[in-house]
mmCIF file of C-alpha atoms and ligand atoms in Angstrom:
data_model
loop_
_atom_site.group_PDB
_atom_site.id
_atom_site.type_symbol
_atom_site.label_atom_id
_atom_site.label_comp_id
_atom_site.label_asym_id
_atom_site.label_seq_id
_atom_site.Cartn_x
_atom_site.Cartn_y
_atom_site.Cartn_z
ATOM 1 C CA MET A 1 3.128 -14.579 32.011
ATOM 2 C CA THR A 2 3.670 -10.861 32.542
ATOM 3 C CA PRO A 3 3.652 -8.669 29.438
ATOM 4 C CA THR A 4 7.363 -7.951 29.680
ATOM 5 C CA GLU A 5 8.098 -11.658 29.300
ATOM 6 C CA THR A 6 6.122 -11.972 26.084
ATOM 7 C CA PRO A 7 8.594 -11.999 23.206
ATOM 8 C CA MET A 8 7.904 -9.543 20.391
ATOM 9 C CA VAL A 9 8.065 -12.372 17.861
ATOM 10 C CA GLU A 10 7.712 -16.053 18.472
ATOM 11 C CA ALA A 11 7.696 -18.677 15.733
ATOM 12 C CA ARG A 12 6.758 -22.185 16.800
ATOM 13 C CA MET A 13 7.451 -24.940 14.320
ATOM 14 C CA VAL A 14 6.420 -22.853 11.336
ATOM 15 C CA SER A 15 6.266 -24.672 8.012
ATOM 16 C CA LYS A 16 5.398 -23.384 4.585
ATOM 17 C CA SER A 17 5.396 -24.990 1.148
ATOM 18 C CA PHE A 18 4.737 -23.681 -2.318
ATOM 19 C CA GLY A 19 3.359 -26.763 -4.043
ATOM 20 C CA SER A 20 5.899 -29.496 -3.416
ATOM 21 C CA ASN A 21 8.629 -26.982 -2.547
ATOM 22 C CA GLU A 22 9.078 -26.998 1.248
ATOM 23 C CA VAL A 23 10.344 -23.486 1.826
ATOM 24 C CA LEU A 24 10.166 -23.311 5.619
ATOM 25 C CA ARG A 25 10.633 -26.478 7.661
ATOM 26 C CA SER A 26 9.573 -26.232 11.254
ATOM 27 C CA ILE A 27 11.149 -22.867 12.069
ATOM 28 C CA SER A 28 11.179 -22.004 15.761
ATOM 29 C CA LEU A 29 12.710 -18.820 17.095
ATOM 30 C CA ARG A 30 11.960 -15.826 19.246
ATOM 31 C CA VAL A 31 12.865 -12.172 19.206
ATOM 32 C CA GLU A 32 12.691 -10.331 22.499
ATOM 33 C CA ARG A 33 11.460 -6.776 22.805
ATOM 34 C CA GLY A 34 14.025 -4.240 21.698
ATOM 35 C CA GLN A 35 16.212 -6.873 20.117
ATOM 36 C CA VAL A 36 17.668 -6.905 16.642
ATOM 37 C CA MET A 37 17.755 -10.279 14.951
ATOM 38 C CA CYS A 38 19.730 -10.552 11.741
ATOM 39 C CA VAL A 39 19.017 -13.357 9.297
ATOM 40 C CA ILE A 40 21.542 -14.556 6.755
ATOM 41 C CA GLY A 41 21.535 -17.415 4.288
ATOM 42 C CA PRO A 42 21.871 -18.273 0.627
ATOM 43 C CA SER A 43 19.382 -17.162 -1.983
ATOM 44 C CA GLY A 44 16.262 -19.323 -1.926
ATOM 45 C CA SER A 45 16.708 -20.415 1.691
ATOM 46 C CA GLY A 46 13.324 -18.974 2.710
ATOM 47 C CA LYS A 47 14.347 -15.682 4.364
ATOM 48 C CA SER A 48 11.857 -13.471 2.521
ATOM 49 C CA THR A 49 9.114 -16.039 2.889
ATOM 50 C CA PHE A 50 9.718 -16.149 6.620
ATOM 51 C CA LEU A 51 9.386 -12.353 6.897
ATOM 52 C CA ARG A 52 6.214 -12.442 4.813
ATOM 53 C CA CYS A 53 4.766 -15.159 7.038
ATOM 54 C CA ILE A 54 5.349 -13.058 10.133
ATOM 55 C CA ASN A 55 2.867 -10.440 8.999
ATOM 56 C CA HIS A 56 0.661 -13.019 7.320
ATOM 57 C CA LEU A 57 1.328 -11.889 3.779
ATOM 58 C CA GLU A 58 1.879 -15.626 3.269
ATOM 59 C CA ARG A 59 -0.304 -18.252 4.880
ATOM 60 C CA ILE A 60 1.663 -20.813 6.883
ATOM 61 C CA ASP A 61 0.849 -24.522 6.602
ATOM 62 C CA ALA A 62 1.744 -25.554 10.135
ATOM 63 C CA GLY A 63 2.920 -24.052 13.382
ATOM 64 C CA ARG A 64 2.128 -20.767 15.059
ATOM 65 C CA LEU A 65 3.441 -17.253 14.662
ATOM 66 C CA TYR A 66 2.917 -14.735 17.433
ATOM 67 C CA VAL A 67 3.710 -11.043 17.371
ATOM 68 C CA ASP A 68 3.512 -9.296 20.714
ATOM 69 C CA GLY A 69 1.650 -12.303 22.076
ATOM 70 C CA GLU A 70 -0.983 -12.185 19.344
ATOM 71 C CA LEU A 71 -1.452 -15.113 16.956
ATOM 72 C CA MET A 72 -0.917 -13.785 13.443
ATOM 73 C CA GLY A 73 -3.571 -14.410 10.826
ATOM 74 C CA TYR A 74 -5.721 -16.743 12.875
ATOM 75 C CA ARG A 75 -8.023 -17.020 15.816
ATOM 76 C CA GLU A 76 -7.537 -20.034 18.036
ATOM 77 C CA LYS A 77 -10.609 -21.805 19.408
ATOM 78 C CA GLY A 78 -9.797 -24.944 21.327
ATOM 79 C CA ASP A 79 -7.369 -26.721 19.041
ATOM 80 C CA LYS A 80 -8.992 -25.309 15.892
ATOM 81 C CA LEU A 81 -7.710 -22.349 13.905
ATOM 82 C CA TYR A 82 -9.906 -19.913 12.006
ATOM 83 C CA GLU A 83 -8.290 -17.564 9.528
ATOM 84 C CA LEU A 84 -8.897 -13.907 10.252
ATOM 85 C CA LYS A 85 -10.873 -11.765 7.848
ATOM 86 C CA PRO A 86 -8.682 -9.611 5.570
ATOM 87 C CA SER A 87 -9.640 -6.496 7.546
ATOM 88 C CA GLU A 88 -8.535 -8.140 10.794
ATOM 89 C CA ALA A 89 -5.265 -9.327 9.249
ATOM 90 C CA SER A 90 -4.657 -5.779 7.968
ATOM 91 C CA ARG A 91 -5.234 -4.468 11.452
ATOM 92 C CA GLN A 92 -2.501 -6.806 12.773
ATOM 93 C CA ARG A 93 -0.179 -5.852 9.930
ATOM 94 C CA ARG A 94 -0.553 -2.158 10.670
ATOM 95 C CA ASP A 95 1.777 -2.476 13.661
ATOM 96 C CA ILE A 96 4.547 -4.088 11.649
ATOM 97 C CA GLY A 97 6.718 -1.959 9.403
ATOM 98 C CA MET A 98 8.317 -3.549 6.379
ATOM 99 C CA VAL A 99 11.190 -2.298 4.257
ATOM 100 C CA PHE A 100 12.029 -4.010 0.992
ATOM 101 C CA GLN A 101 15.073 -4.292 -1.205
ATOM 102 C CA HIS A 102 13.427 -2.178 -3.920
ATOM 103 C CA PHE A 103 12.003 0.625 -1.710
ATOM 104 C CA ASN A 104 8.519 0.422 -3.304
ATOM 105 C CA LEU A 105 7.841 4.152 -2.913
ATOM 106 C CA PHE A 106 4.890 5.724 -4.719
ATOM 107 C CA GLY A 107 6.576 7.366 -7.712
ATOM 108 C CA HIS A 108 3.928 10.028 -8.208
ATOM 109 C CA MET A 109 4.177 11.268 -4.612
ATOM 110 C CA THR A 110 6.837 13.396 -2.963
ATOM 111 C CA ALA A 111 8.897 12.035 -0.095
ATOM 112 C CA LEU A 112 6.590 13.728 2.421
ATOM 113 C CA GLU A 113 3.446 12.521 0.640
ATOM 114 C CA ASN A 114 4.813 8.971 0.729
ATOM 115 C CA VAL A 115 5.376 9.255 4.472
ATOM 116 C CA ILE A 116 1.966 10.722 5.359
ATOM 117 C CA GLU A 117 -0.157 8.564 3.067
ATOM 118 C CA ALA A 118 -0.792 5.635 5.413
ATOM 119 C CA PRO A 119 -1.272 7.630 8.629
ATOM 120 C CA ILE A 120 -3.960 9.690 6.872
ATOM 121 C CA ARG A 121 -5.640 6.871 4.937
ATOM 122 C CA VAL A 122 -5.339 4.061 7.476
ATOM 123 C CA LYS A 123 -5.199 5.817 10.816
ATOM 124 C CA GLY A 124 -7.341 8.819 9.975
ATOM 125 C CA ALA A 125 -4.676 11.315 11.014
ATOM 126 C CA SER A 126 -5.261 14.930 10.018
ATOM 127 C CA LYS A 127 -3.116 16.225 7.173
ATOM 128 C CA LYS A 128 -1.602 18.868 9.450
ATOM 129 C CA ASP A 129 -0.578 16.367 12.152
ATOM 130 C CA ALA A 130 0.638 13.804 9.640
ATOM 131 C CA GLU A 131 2.775 16.422 7.884
ATOM 132 C CA ALA A 132 4.340 17.652 11.103
ATOM 133 C CA ARG A 133 5.181 14.105 12.136
ATOM 134 C CA GLY A 134 6.291 13.254 8.589
ATOM 135 C CA ARG A 135 8.741 16.160 8.553
ATOM 136 C CA ASP A 136 10.156 15.025 11.883
ATOM 137 C CA LEU A 137 10.622 11.510 10.538
ATOM 138 C CA LEU A 138 12.280 12.744 7.355
ATOM 139 C CA ALA A 139 14.622 14.813 9.522
ATOM 140 C CA ARG A 140 15.341 11.724 11.629
ATOM 141 C CA VAL A 141 16.511 9.823 8.531
ATOM 142 C CA GLY A 142 18.562 12.819 7.379
ATOM 143 C CA LEU A 143 16.200 14.050 4.663
ATOM 144 C CA ALA A 144 14.804 17.283 6.110
ATOM 145 C CA GLY A 145 15.673 19.074 2.883
ATOM 146 C CA GLN A 146 14.149 16.505 0.534
ATOM 147 C CA ALA A 147 10.501 16.496 1.682
ATOM 148 C CA ALA A 148 9.257 17.905 -1.640
ATOM 149 C CA HIS A 149 11.422 15.669 -3.831
ATOM 150 C CA TYR A 150 9.935 12.868 -5.896
ATOM 151 C CA PRO A 151 11.535 9.416 -5.687
ATOM 152 C CA ALA A 152 13.080 9.802 -9.144
ATOM 153 C CA GLN A 153 14.930 12.881 -7.862
ATOM 154 C CA LEU A 154 16.454 10.937 -4.973
ATOM 155 C CA SER A 155 19.381 8.513 -4.809
ATOM 156 C CA GLY A 156 18.707 4.894 -3.924
ATOM 157 C CA GLY A 157 19.995 5.478 -0.406
ATOM 158 C CA GLN A 158 17.710 8.474 0.019
ATOM 159 C CA GLN A 159 14.739 6.529 -1.343
ATOM 160 C CA GLN A 160 15.376 3.729 1.101
ATOM 161 C CA ARG A 161 15.557 6.219 3.968
ATOM 162 C CA VAL A 162 12.187 7.628 2.861
ATOM 163 C CA ALA A 163 10.866 4.056 2.890
ATOM 164 C CA ILE A 164 12.086 3.651 6.472
ATOM 165 C CA ALA A 165 10.475 6.961 7.488
ATOM 166 C CA ARG A 166 7.246 5.848 5.800
ATOM 167 C CA ALA A 167 7.229 2.611 7.787
ATOM 168 C CA LEU A 168 7.951 4.476 11.035
ATOM 169 C CA ALA A 169 5.060 6.849 10.400
ATOM 170 C CA MET A 170 2.672 4.053 11.386
ATOM 171 C CA ASP A 171 4.357 3.708 14.802
ATOM 172 C CA PRO A 172 5.215 0.053 14.333
ATOM 173 C CA LYS A 173 6.179 -2.135 17.250
ATOM 174 C CA LEU A 174 8.256 -4.312 14.956
ATOM 175 C CA MET A 175 10.257 -3.544 11.838
ATOM 176 C CA LEU A 176 11.072 -6.151 9.197
ATOM 177 C CA PHE A 177 13.860 -5.393 6.739
ATOM 178 C CA ASP A 178 14.323 -7.583 3.673
ATOM 179 C CA GLU A 179 17.800 -6.968 2.274
ATOM 180 C CA PRO A 180 17.366 -3.198 2.567
ATOM 181 C CA THR A 181 20.781 -2.389 1.135
ATOM 182 C CA SER A 182 21.151 -5.112 -1.485
ATOM 183 C CA ALA A 183 19.967 -2.935 -4.367
ATOM 184 C CA LEU A 184 22.160 0.024 -3.449
ATOM 185 C CA ASP A 185 25.425 1.174 -4.908
ATOM 186 C CA PRO A 186 28.150 0.394 -2.363
ATOM 187 C CA GLU A 187 28.744 4.032 -1.456
ATOM 188 C CA LEU A 188 25.076 4.432 -0.431
ATOM 189 C CA VAL A 189 24.883 1.398 1.854
ATOM 190 C CA GLY A 190 26.384 3.141 4.882
ATOM 191 C CA GLU A 191 23.798 5.925 5.121
ATOM 192 C CA VAL A 192 20.961 3.386 5.254
ATOM 193 C CA LEU A 193 22.747 1.189 7.797
ATOM 194 C CA ASP A 194 23.369 4.304 9.928
ATOM 195 C CA VAL A 195 19.632 5.008 10.041
ATOM 196 C CA MET A 196 18.950 1.385 10.957
ATOM 197 C CA ARG A 197 21.602 1.498 13.656
ATOM 198 C CA GLU A 198 19.996 4.612 15.150
ATOM 199 C CA LEU A 199 16.636 2.875 15.079
ATOM 200 C CA ALA A 200 18.063 -0.137 16.877
ATOM 201 C CA THR A 201 19.631 2.124 19.500
ATOM 202 C CA SER A 202 16.272 3.792 20.044
ATOM 203 C CA GLY A 203 14.892 0.411 21.145
ATOM 204 C CA MET A 204 12.994 -0.729 18.058
ATOM 205 C CA THR A 205 12.557 -4.485 17.691
ATOM 206 C CA MET A 206 13.900 -5.458 14.274
ATOM 207 C CA ILE A 207 14.368 -8.497 12.086
ATOM 208 C CA VAL A 208 16.890 -7.760 9.380
ATOM 209 C CA VAL A 209 17.630 -10.046 6.454
ATOM 210 C CA THR A 210 20.994 -8.840 5.279
ATOM 211 C CA HIS A 211 24.332 -9.694 3.760
ATOM 212 C CA GLU A 212 26.015 -6.925 5.769
ATOM 213 C CA MET A 213 28.016 -9.004 8.236
ATOM 214 C CA GLY A 214 29.557 -5.931 9.866
ATOM 215 C CA PHE A 215 26.083 -4.624 10.688
ATOM 216 C CA ALA A 216 25.027 -8.058 11.951
ATOM 217 C CA ARG A 217 28.056 -8.255 14.210
ATOM 218 C CA GLU A 218 27.817 -4.719 15.598
ATOM 219 C CA VAL A 219 24.071 -4.150 15.805
ATOM 220 C CA GLY A 220 22.556 -7.628 15.961
ATOM 221 C CA ASP A 221 21.645 -9.161 19.300
ATOM 222 C CA ALA A 222 21.161 -12.474 17.557
ATOM 223 C CA LEU A 223 22.144 -13.933 14.217
ATOM 224 C CA VAL A 224 20.273 -16.704 12.445
ATOM 225 C CA PHE A 225 21.725 -18.685 9.577
ATOM 226 C CA MET A 226 19.043 -20.244 7.380
ATOM 227 C CA ASP A 227 19.610 -22.782 4.646
ATOM 228 C CA GLY A 228 17.084 -24.944 2.842
ATOM 229 C CA GLY A 229 14.217 -23.666 4.947
ATOM 230 C CA VAL A 230 15.717 -24.584 8.305
ATOM 231 C CA VAL A 231 17.510 -22.603 10.979
ATOM 232 C CA VAL A 232 20.913 -24.230 10.785
ATOM 233 C CA GLU A 233 22.490 -22.119 13.477
ATOM 234 C CA ALA A 234 21.497 -19.214 15.702
ATOM 235 C CA GLY A 235 23.184 -17.328 18.479
ATOM 236 C CA ASP A 236 25.269 -14.326 19.393
ATOM 237 C CA PRO A 237 26.463 -12.820 16.085
ATOM 238 C CA ARG A 238 30.080 -12.820 17.252
ATOM 239 C CA ASP A 239 29.872 -16.543 17.993
ATOM 240 C CA VAL A 240 28.081 -17.503 14.791
ATOM 241 C CA LEU A 241 30.435 -15.416 12.648
ATOM 242 C CA GLY A 242 33.572 -16.087 14.687
ATOM 243 C CA SER A 243 33.210 -19.802 15.330
ATOM 244 C CA PRO A 244 30.366 -21.307 13.315
ATOM 245 C CA GLN A 245 29.409 -24.758 14.545
ATOM 246 C CA HIS A 246 28.077 -26.221 11.325
ATOM 247 C CA GLN A 247 29.804 -27.004 8.080
ATOM 248 C CA ARG A 248 26.988 -25.363 6.092
ATOM 249 C CA THR A 249 27.445 -22.121 8.026
ATOM 250 C CA ARG A 250 31.218 -22.221 7.533
ATOM 251 C CA SER A 251 30.787 -22.844 3.835
ATOM 252 C CA PHE A 252 28.330 -19.949 3.435
ATOM 253 C CA LEU A 253 30.458 -17.535 5.454
ATOM 254 C CA SER A 254 33.590 -18.428 3.505
ATOM 255 C CA LYS A 255 31.789 -17.213 0.383
ATOM 256 C CA VAL A 256 30.471 -13.930 1.778
ATOM 257 C CA LEU A 257 33.093 -12.753 4.276
HETATM 258 P P1 ADP B 1 15.272 -16.022 0.071
HETATM 259 O O1 ADP B 1 14.597 -14.760 0.487
HETATM 260 O O2 ADP B 1 16.047 -16.672 1.171
HETATM 261 O O3 ADP B 1 16.113 -15.848 -1.160
HETATM 262 P P2 ADP B 1 12.607 -16.872 -0.640
HETATM 263 O O4 ADP B 1 11.834 -16.900 0.627
HETATM 264 O O5 ADP B 1 12.398 -15.707 -1.535
HETATM 265 O O6 ADP B 1 14.142 -17.081 -0.307
HETATM 266 O O7 ADP B 1 12.278 -18.154 -1.485
HETATM 267 C C1 ADP B 1 12.379 -19.470 -0.959
HETATM 268 C C2 ADP B 1 11.835 -20.444 -1.977
HETATM 269 O O8 ADP B 1 10.436 -20.239 -2.122
HETATM 270 C C3 ADP B 1 12.429 -20.313 -3.370
HETATM 271 O O9 ADP B 1 12.583 -21.604 -3.893
HETATM 272 C C4 ADP B 1 11.363 -19.535 -4.126
HETATM 273 O O10 ADP B 1 11.394 -19.849 -5.479
HETATM 274 C C5 ADP B 1 10.097 -20.033 -3.474
HETATM 275 N N1 ADP B 1 9.006 -19.037 -3.496
HETATM 276 C C6 ADP B 1 9.006 -17.846 -2.869
HETATM 277 N N2 ADP B 1 7.846 -17.193 -3.061
HETATM 278 C C7 ADP B 1 7.078 -17.999 -3.834
HETATM 279 C C8 ADP B 1 5.749 -17.916 -4.384
HETATM 280 N N3 ADP B 1 4.987 -16.832 -4.148
HETATM 281 N N4 ADP B 1 5.305 -18.935 -5.124
HETATM 282 C C9 ADP B 1 6.075 -20.029 -5.344
HETATM 283 N N5 ADP B 1 7.322 -20.194 -4.862
HETATM 284 C C10 ADP B 1 7.829 -19.190 -4.115
HETATM 285 MG MG1 MG B 2 14.779 -12.833 -0.229
#
């Protein structure tokens, strides 16, 4: 296989339980390079768990997860799997940016300090280089004037844009978004979606768990509907939203559209 044919993300029959609760049931899907996959589904359907499994923040029980052709969290020897050491798993995770519903910024650091923290600590970047890059990234998300602001001095939409800039500062090859606009006041949703749209246009590979169907339709290359830990339906967003094939999808969409 040539490198260009390797999908950015490939899940093969991934299963995950918490105790007796089967949260992911044999999930198989792939995200090609530069594609945006949106994931929708009711609360508790396993969307967040799936994202966390991709970067091995959760251990899967069965199946395989590959990012950029690399098995996540494990080394394969014959048909045996050996879990990677925490330092090796962190090294894999470094290339995957994650943005959460609740921003998770460091409250005692300015916007710029939040953005440069990981490049300096993890990648050993110099403060001068990290700051120059950090200012560029803050400008890219429309926050050139807020570099010295603390999170508490920023709106939710601004905080989430700092969180996106912070993730980008590590030069990820994949970005995972877990309901990035769900905690925002409605009037602040658009500014965050605009930044995400720009990122998608720039060629970033993204998996976006979202309830924003307009974004999914316009920006998504693929849309996945999850329910009860299974992929019920997946395809072109216009098809899934316009003519859902399954009753469960129709029922969910009738509640959210
Ligand atoms: P979604 O993001 O689609 O709302 P989640 O992935 O958060 O769904 O959760 C799926 C199911 O897994 C839920 O029943 C939830 O209670 C359970 N779950 C998630 N994380 C944990 C955990 N760390 N320990 C136990 N159960 C969990
Ligand atoms: Mg969730």
